[in-house]
Coordinates of C-alpha atoms and ligand atoms in Angstrom, one line a residue:
X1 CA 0.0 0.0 0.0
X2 CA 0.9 3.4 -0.9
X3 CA 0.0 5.2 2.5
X4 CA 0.6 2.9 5.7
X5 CA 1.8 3.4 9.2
X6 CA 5.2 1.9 9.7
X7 CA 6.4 2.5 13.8
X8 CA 3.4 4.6 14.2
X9 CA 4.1 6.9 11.8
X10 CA 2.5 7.6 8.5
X11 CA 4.8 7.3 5.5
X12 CA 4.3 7.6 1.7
X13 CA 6.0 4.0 0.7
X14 CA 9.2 3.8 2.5
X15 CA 9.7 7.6 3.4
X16 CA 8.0 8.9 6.4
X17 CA 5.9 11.8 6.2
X18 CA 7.7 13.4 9.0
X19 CA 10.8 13.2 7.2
X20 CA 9.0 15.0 4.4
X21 CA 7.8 18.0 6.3
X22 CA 11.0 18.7 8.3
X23 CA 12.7 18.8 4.6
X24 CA 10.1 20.6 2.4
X25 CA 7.5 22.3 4.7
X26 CA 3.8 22.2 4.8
X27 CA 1.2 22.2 3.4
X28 CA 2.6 19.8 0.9
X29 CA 1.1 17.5 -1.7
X30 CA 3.2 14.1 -1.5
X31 CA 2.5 11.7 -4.2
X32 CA 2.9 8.0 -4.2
X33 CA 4.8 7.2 -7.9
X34 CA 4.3 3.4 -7.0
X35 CA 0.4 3.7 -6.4
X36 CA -0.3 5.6 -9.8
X37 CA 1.6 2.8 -11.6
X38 CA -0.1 0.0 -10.0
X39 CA -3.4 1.7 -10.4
X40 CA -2.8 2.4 -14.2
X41 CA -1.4 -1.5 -14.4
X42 CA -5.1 -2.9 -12.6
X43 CA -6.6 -1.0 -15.7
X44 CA -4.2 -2.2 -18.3
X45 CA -4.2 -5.8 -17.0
X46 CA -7.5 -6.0 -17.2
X47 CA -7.8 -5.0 -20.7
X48 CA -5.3 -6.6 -21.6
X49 CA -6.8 -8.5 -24.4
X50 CA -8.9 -5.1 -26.0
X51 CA -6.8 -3.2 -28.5
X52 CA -7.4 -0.3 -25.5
X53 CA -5.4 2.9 -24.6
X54 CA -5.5 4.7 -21.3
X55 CA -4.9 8.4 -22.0
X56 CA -4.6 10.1 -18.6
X57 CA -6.6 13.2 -18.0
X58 CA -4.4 15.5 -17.2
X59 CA -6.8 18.1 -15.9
X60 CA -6.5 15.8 -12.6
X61 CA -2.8 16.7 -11.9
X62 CA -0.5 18.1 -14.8
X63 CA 2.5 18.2 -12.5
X64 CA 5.2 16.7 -15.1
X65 CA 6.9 14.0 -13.0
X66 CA 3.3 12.9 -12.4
X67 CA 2.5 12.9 -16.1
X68 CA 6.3 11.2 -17.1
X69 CA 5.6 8.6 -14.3
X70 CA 2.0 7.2 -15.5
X71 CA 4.1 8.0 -19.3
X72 CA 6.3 5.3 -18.5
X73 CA 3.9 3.0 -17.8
X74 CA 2.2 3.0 -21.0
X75 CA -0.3 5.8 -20.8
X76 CA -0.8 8.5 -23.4
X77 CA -2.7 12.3 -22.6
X78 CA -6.4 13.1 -22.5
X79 CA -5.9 17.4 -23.0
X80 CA -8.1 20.3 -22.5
X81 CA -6.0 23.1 -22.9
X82 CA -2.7 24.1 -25.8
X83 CA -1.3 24.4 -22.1
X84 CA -2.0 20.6 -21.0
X85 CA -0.6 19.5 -24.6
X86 CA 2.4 21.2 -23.7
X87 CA 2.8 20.2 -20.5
X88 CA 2.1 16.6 -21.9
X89 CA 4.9 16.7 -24.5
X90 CA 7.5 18.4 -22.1
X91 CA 6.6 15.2 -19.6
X92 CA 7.2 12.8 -22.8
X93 CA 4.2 11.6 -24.4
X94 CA 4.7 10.7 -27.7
X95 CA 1.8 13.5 -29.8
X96 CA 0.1 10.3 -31.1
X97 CA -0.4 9.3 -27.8
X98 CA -2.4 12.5 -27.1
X99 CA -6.1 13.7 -27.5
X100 CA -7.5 16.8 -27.5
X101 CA -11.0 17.9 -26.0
X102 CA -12.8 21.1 -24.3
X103 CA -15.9 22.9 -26.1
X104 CA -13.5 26.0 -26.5
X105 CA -10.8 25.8 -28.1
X106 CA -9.3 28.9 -29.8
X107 CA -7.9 29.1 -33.0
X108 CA -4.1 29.4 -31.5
X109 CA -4.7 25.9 -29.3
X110 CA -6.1 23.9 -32.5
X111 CA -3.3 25.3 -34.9
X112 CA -0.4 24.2 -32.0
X113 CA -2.3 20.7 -32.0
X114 CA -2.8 20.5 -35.8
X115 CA 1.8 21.0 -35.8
X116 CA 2.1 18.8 -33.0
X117 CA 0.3 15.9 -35.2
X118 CA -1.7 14.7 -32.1
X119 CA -3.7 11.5 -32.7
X120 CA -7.4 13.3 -32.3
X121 CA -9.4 16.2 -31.6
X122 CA -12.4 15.4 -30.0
X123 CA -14.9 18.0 -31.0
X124 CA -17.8 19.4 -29.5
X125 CA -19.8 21.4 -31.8
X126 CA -20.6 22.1 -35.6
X127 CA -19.0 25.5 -35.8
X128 CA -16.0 24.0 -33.5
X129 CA -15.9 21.5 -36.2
X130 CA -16.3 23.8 -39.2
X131 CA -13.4 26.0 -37.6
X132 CA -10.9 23.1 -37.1
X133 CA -11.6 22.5 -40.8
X134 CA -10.6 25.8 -41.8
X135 CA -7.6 26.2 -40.2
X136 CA -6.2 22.6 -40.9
X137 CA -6.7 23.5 -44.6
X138 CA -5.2 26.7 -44.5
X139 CA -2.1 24.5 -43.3
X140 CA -2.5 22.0 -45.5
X141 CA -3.1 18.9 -43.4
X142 CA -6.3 16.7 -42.1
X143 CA -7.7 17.0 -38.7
X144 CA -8.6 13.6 -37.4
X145 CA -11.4 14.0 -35.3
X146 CA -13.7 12.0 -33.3
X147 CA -17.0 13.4 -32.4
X148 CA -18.2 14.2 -28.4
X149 CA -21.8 12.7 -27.9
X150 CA -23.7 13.5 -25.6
X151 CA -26.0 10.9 -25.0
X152 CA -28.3 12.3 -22.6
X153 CA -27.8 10.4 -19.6
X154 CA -27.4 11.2 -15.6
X155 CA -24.5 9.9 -14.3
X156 CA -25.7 9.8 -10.4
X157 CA -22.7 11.9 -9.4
X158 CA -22.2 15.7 -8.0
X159 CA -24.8 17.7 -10.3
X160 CA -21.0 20.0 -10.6
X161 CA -19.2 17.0 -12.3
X162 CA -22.1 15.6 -14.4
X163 CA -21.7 16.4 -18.1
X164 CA -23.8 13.6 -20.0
X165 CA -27.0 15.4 -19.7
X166 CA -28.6 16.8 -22.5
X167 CA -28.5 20.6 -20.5
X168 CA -25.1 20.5 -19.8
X169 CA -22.8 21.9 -22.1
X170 CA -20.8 18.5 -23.5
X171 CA -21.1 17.2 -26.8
X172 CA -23.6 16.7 -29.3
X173 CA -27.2 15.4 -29.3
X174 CA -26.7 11.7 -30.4
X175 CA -29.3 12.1 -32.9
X176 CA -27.6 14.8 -34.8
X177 CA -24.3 12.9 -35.0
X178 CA -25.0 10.9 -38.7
X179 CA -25.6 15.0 -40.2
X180 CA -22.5 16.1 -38.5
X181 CA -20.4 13.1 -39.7
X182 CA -22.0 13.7 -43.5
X183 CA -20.7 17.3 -43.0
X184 CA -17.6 16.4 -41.9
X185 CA -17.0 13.9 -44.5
X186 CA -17.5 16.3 -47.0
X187 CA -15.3 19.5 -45.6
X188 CA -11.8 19.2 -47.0
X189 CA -9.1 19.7 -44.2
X190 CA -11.4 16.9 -41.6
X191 CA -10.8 13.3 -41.1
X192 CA -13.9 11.1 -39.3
X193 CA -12.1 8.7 -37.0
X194 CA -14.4 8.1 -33.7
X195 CA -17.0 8.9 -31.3
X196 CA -16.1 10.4 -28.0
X197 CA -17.9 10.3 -24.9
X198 CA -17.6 11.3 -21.2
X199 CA -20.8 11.5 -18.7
X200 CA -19.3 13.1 -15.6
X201 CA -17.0 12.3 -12.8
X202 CA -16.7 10.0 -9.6
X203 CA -19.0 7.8 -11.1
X204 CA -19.2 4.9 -8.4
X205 CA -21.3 2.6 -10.4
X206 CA -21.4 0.6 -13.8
X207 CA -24.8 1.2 -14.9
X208 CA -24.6 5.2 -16.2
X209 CA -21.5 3.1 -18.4
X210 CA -23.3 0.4 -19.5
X211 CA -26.1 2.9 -20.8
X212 CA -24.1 5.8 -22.2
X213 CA -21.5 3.2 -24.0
X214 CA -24.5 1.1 -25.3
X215 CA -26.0 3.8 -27.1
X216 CA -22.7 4.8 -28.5
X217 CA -21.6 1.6 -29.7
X218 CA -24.7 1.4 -31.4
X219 CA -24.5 4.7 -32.9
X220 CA -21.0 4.0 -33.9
X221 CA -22.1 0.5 -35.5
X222 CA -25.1 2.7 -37.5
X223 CA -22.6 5.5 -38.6
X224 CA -20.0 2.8 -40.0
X225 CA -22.7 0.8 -41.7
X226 CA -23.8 4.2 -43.7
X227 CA -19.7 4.3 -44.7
X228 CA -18.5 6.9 -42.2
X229 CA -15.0 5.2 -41.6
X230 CA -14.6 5.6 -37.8
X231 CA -12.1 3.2 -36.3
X232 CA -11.6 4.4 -32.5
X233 CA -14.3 4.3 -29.5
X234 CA -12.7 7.2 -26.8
X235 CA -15.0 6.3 -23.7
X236 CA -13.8 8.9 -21.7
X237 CA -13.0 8.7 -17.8
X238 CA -15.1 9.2 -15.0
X239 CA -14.2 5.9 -12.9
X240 CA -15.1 6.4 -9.1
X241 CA -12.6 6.2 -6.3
X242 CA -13.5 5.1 -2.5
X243 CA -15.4 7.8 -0.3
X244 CA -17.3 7.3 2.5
X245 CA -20.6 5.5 0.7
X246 CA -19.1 4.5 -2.4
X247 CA -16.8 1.6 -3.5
X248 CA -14.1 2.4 -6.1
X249 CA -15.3 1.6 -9.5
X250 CA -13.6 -2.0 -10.1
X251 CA -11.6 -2.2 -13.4
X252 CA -12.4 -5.8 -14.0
X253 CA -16.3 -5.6 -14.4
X254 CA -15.4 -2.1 -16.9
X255 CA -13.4 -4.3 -19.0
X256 CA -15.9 -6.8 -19.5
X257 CA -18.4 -4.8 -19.7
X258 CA -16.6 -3.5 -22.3
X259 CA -15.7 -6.8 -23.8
X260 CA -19.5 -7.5 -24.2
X261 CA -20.8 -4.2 -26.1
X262 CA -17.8 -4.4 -28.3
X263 CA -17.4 -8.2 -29.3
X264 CA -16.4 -8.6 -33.2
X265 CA -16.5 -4.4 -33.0
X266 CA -13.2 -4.1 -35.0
X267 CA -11.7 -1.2 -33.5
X268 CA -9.3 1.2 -31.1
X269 CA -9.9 2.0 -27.5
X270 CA -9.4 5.0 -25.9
X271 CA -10.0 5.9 -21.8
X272 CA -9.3 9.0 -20.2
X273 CA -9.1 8.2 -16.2
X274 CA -8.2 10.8 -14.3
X275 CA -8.6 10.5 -11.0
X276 CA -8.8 6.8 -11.0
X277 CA -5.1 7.0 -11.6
X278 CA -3.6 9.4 -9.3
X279 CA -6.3 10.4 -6.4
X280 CA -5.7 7.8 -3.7
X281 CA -2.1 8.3 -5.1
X282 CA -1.6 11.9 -3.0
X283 CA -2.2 13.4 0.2
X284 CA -2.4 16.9 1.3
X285 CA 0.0 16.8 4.6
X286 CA -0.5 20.1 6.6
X287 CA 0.7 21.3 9.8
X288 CA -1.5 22.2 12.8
X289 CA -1.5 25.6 14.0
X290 CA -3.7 25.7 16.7
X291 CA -6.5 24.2 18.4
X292 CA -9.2 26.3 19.6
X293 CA -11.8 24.6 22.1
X294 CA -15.3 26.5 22.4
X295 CA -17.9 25.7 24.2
X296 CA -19.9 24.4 21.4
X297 CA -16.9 22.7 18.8
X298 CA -13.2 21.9 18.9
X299 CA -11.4 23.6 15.7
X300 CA -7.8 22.3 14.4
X301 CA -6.4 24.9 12.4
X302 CA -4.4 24.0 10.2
X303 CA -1.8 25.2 7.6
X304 CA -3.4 24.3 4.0
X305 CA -6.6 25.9 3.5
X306 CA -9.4 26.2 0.4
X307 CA -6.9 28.0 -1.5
X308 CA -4.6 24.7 -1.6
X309 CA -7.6 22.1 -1.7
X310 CA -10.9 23.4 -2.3
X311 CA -12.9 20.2 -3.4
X312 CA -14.7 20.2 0.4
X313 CA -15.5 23.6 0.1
X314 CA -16.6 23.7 -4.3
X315 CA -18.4 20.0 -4.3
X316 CA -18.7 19.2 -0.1
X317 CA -16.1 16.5 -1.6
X318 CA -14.9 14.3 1.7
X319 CA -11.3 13.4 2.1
X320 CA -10.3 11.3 5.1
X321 CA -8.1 13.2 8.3
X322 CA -5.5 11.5 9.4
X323 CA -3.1 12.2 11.9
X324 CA 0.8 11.6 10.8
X325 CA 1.2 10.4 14.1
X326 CA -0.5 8.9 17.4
X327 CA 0.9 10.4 20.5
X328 CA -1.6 9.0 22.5
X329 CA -4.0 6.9 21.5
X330 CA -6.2 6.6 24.5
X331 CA -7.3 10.3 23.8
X332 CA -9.6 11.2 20.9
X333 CA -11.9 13.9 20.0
X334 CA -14.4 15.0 17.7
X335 CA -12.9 18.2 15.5
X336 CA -13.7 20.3 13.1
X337 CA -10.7 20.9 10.4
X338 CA -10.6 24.2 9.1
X339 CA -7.7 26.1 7.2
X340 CA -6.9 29.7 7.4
X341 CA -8.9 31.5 5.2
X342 CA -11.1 34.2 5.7
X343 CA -14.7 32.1 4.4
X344 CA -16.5 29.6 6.9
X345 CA -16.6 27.3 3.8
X346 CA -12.4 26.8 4.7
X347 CA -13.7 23.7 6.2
X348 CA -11.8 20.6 5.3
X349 CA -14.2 18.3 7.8
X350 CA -16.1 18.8 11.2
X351 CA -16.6 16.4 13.6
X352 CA -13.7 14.3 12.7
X353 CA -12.6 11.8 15.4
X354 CA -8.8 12.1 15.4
X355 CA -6.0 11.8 18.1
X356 CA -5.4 14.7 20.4
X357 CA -3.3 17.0 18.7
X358 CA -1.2 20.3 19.4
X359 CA 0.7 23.1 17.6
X360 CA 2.7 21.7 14.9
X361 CA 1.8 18.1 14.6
X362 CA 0.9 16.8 11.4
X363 CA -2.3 15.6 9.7
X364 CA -2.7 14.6 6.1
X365 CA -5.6 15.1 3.9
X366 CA -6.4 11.4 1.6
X367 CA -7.0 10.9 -1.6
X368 CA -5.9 14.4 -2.8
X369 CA -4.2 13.5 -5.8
X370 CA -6.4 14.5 -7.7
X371 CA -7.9 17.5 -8.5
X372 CA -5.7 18.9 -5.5
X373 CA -2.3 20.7 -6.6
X374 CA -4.6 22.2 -10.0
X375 CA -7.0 23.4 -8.5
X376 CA -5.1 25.3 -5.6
X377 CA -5.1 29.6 -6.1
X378 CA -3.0 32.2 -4.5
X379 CA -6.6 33.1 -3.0
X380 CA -5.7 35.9 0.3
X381 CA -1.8 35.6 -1.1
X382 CA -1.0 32.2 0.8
X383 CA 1.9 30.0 -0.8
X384 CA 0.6 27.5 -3.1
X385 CA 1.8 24.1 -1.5
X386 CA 4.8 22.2 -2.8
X387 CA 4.7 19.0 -4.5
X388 CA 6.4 16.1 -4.1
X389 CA 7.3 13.0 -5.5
X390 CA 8.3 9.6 -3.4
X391 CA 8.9 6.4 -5.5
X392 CA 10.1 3.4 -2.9
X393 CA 12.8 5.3 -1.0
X394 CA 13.4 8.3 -2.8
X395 CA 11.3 11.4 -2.9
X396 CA 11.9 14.4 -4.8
X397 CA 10.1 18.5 -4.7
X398 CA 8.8 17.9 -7.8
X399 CA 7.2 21.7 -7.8
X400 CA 8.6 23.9 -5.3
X401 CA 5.7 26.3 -2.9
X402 CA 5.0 29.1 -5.0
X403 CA 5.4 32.1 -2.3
X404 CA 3.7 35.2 -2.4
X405 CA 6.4 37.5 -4.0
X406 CA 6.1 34.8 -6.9
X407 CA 2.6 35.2 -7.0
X408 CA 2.4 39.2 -7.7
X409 CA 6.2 38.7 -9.5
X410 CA 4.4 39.3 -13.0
X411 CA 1.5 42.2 -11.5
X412 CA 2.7 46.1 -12.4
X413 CA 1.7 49.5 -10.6
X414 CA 1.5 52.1 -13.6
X415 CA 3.5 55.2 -13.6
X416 CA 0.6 57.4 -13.1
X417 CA 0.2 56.2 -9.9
X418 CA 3.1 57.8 -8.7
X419 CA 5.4 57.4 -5.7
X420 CA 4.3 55.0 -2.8
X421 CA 2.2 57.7 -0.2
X422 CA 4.0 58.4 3.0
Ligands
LIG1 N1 -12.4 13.2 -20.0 C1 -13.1 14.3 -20.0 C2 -13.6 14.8 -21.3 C3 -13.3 15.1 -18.8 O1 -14.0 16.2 -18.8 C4 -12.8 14.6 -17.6 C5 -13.1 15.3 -16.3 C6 -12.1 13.4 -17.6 C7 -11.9 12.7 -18.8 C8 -11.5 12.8 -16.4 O2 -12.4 12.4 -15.5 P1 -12.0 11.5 -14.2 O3 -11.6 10.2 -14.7 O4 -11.0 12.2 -13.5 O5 -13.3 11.5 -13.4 N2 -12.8 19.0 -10.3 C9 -13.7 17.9 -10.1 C10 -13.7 16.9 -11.3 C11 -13.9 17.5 -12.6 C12 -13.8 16.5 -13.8 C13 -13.9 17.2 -15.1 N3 -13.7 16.4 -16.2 C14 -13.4 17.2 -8.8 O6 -12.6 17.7 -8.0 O7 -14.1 16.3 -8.4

């Protein structure tokens, strides 16, 4: 396991999370190399025999030893951004191991991706699609594209991270799919290669899949039959991790789900996991700063706040407390976790039954791998945490804290405002 106690004390694989803090600080992402490769292996195992690709999302964490690590191991780049294709290539995946999707892409991202020679643009709209026609043949090349659906269907998961409704902003109406493909077939510059589908995140259980992938499968078997040429099925991410009521979504019963819509379907897989791959993979490991007993709750303030995870605060996401180390385990209390920001949503968990605690012991925040490091802001000018990287005994900073004189390094005070008063 990735996270275990060894002497008491929490480590991340063989290094202990004290060690950590006394060398880079808190609060500090730590990341488990060895848990996102064994995670991404569970899914490639047990697709082994599907002609399947998992492209990691990198919207979950971009940090680039995160991205060369689950590289390594096989997996290509699910993109959103010019930004996230760069930040793919300088972590070394090869561009035909990259796919490209986000119902807003400029001109300047689609033009990068068209040089890059990525392996497929997964495109959201007619004008989108009309747009990445005209600028592929103003450079002379195809676009090979693939088609977002939308296939109308509720995942079950946070209304926030649900995007395979028809109201929601993903995609195209299934229906309108063989009129867009007929379109695309006959604009020079576009290349029909697949159907693309995502329904939403933290999606605990199979059936949403089994539905949404049913009904593209059949599309896709309907749109080859009239002769558009696709050859690759991208079924997105959106795979469930362990919380509180929910069981992580199993990768075995996926791929034979799988197995079973696509039999004698000859043609290329794509996934896009996110945080399948790298959320139990992380921790958030903060500092206390004080605890503060009123008559009504007991608050542990810590160091790491909504600006360096704000999933509890955005979704009411849960992440496991954990104390770093028990002092004394005959003595545990109900607290509330906050950070230090000026909102009373800064609220990482109340009534958490930890150990007792004082002024600078440690505490770690599970399963923060994903959507973590990203989505942290310089919000009331607080360093952004570190992050770092431990694979067996070694651990590395792998982004150093971005301090506050970083943070307003590239701001400006015009001239006309003159000299500094007093
Ligand atoms: N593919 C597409 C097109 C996506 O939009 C997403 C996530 C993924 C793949 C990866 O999904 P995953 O396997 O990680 O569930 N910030 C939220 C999650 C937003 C997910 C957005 N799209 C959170 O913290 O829960």
């Amino acid at each position: 396991m990735s996270f275990e106690r060894c002497l008491g004390v929490l480590h991340a694989e063989d290094v202990s999370l004290e060690a950590i803090a006394r060398a880079c600080g808190t609060p500090a992402y730590v990341y488990s190399a060895g848990a996102m490769r064994s995670r991404l292996r569970e899914f490639q195992e047990a697709f082994k025999d599907l002609p399947a690709l998992f492209c990691y999302a990198l919207k979950a964490n971009g940090n680039l030893a995160v991205v060369r690590t689950l590289a390594n191991a096989g997996a290509g780049a699910d993109t959103v951004s010019a930004g996230e294709i760069q930040r793919a290539l300088a972590a070394g995946v090869p561009p035909r191991r990259i796919v490209f999707a986000g119902v807003a892409k400029t001109d300047e991202e689609m033009r990068f991706a068209l040089r890059q020679n990525i392996l497929q643009f997964n495109v959201e709209s007619v004008p989108e699609l009309l747009r990445l026609g005209e600028l592929a043949r103003d450079m002379e090349v195809e676009a090979p594209f693939a088609l977002r659906i939308n296939p109308d269907i509720a995942a079950g998961t946070h209304d926030k991270i649900s995007t395979g409704r028809a109201h929601d902003k993903f995609g195209i109406p299934y229906r309108d799919a063989a009129e867009i493909f007929a379109l695309g077939q006959r604009t020079p510059g576009l290349k029909p290669e697949g159907l693309h589908l995502h329904i939403g995140s933290q999606i605990s259980s199979l059936e949403p899949f089994a539905q949404a992938y049913a009904k593209t499968i059949g599309l896709f078997t309907e749109l080859r039959r009239n002769g558009v040429p696709l050859k690759r099925l991208d079924l997105g991410g959106g795979f469930g991790v362990r919380t509180p009521d929910e069981e992580p979504l199993a990768a075995g019963p996926l791929a034979d789900l799988v197995a079973g819509l696509t039999l004698g379907l000859d043609c290329e897989l794509i996934f896009e996991p996110g945080r399948a791959l790298v959320a139990e993979a992380g921790v958030l490991l903060t500092s206390v700063l004080y605890v503060k007993k009123t008559d009504q709750r007991s608050f542990l303030m810590v160091d790491a706040g909504m600006n360096s995870l704000i999933r509890p605060a955005l979704y009411g996401a849960h992440h496991d407390i954990a104390a770093v180390r028990v002092k004394d385990s005959s003595h545990f209390g109900l607290y509330d976790v906050v950070g230090p920001i000026c909102e009373s949503s800064d609220v990482f968990g109340r009534d958490r039954y930890l150990p007792a605690l004082d002024r600078g012991d440690l505490v770690v925040l599970m399963s923060a791998g994903a959507y973590g490091a990203v989505m942290a802001s310089d919000y009331n000018s607080r360093a952004r945490p570190a992050e770092i990287l431990v694979d067996g005994d070694r651990f590395a900073v792998v982004k150093s804290r971005v301090e506050p004189t970083e943070q307003y390094a590239n701001e400006s005070i015009p001239d006309w405002l003159g000299d500094a008063a007093g």
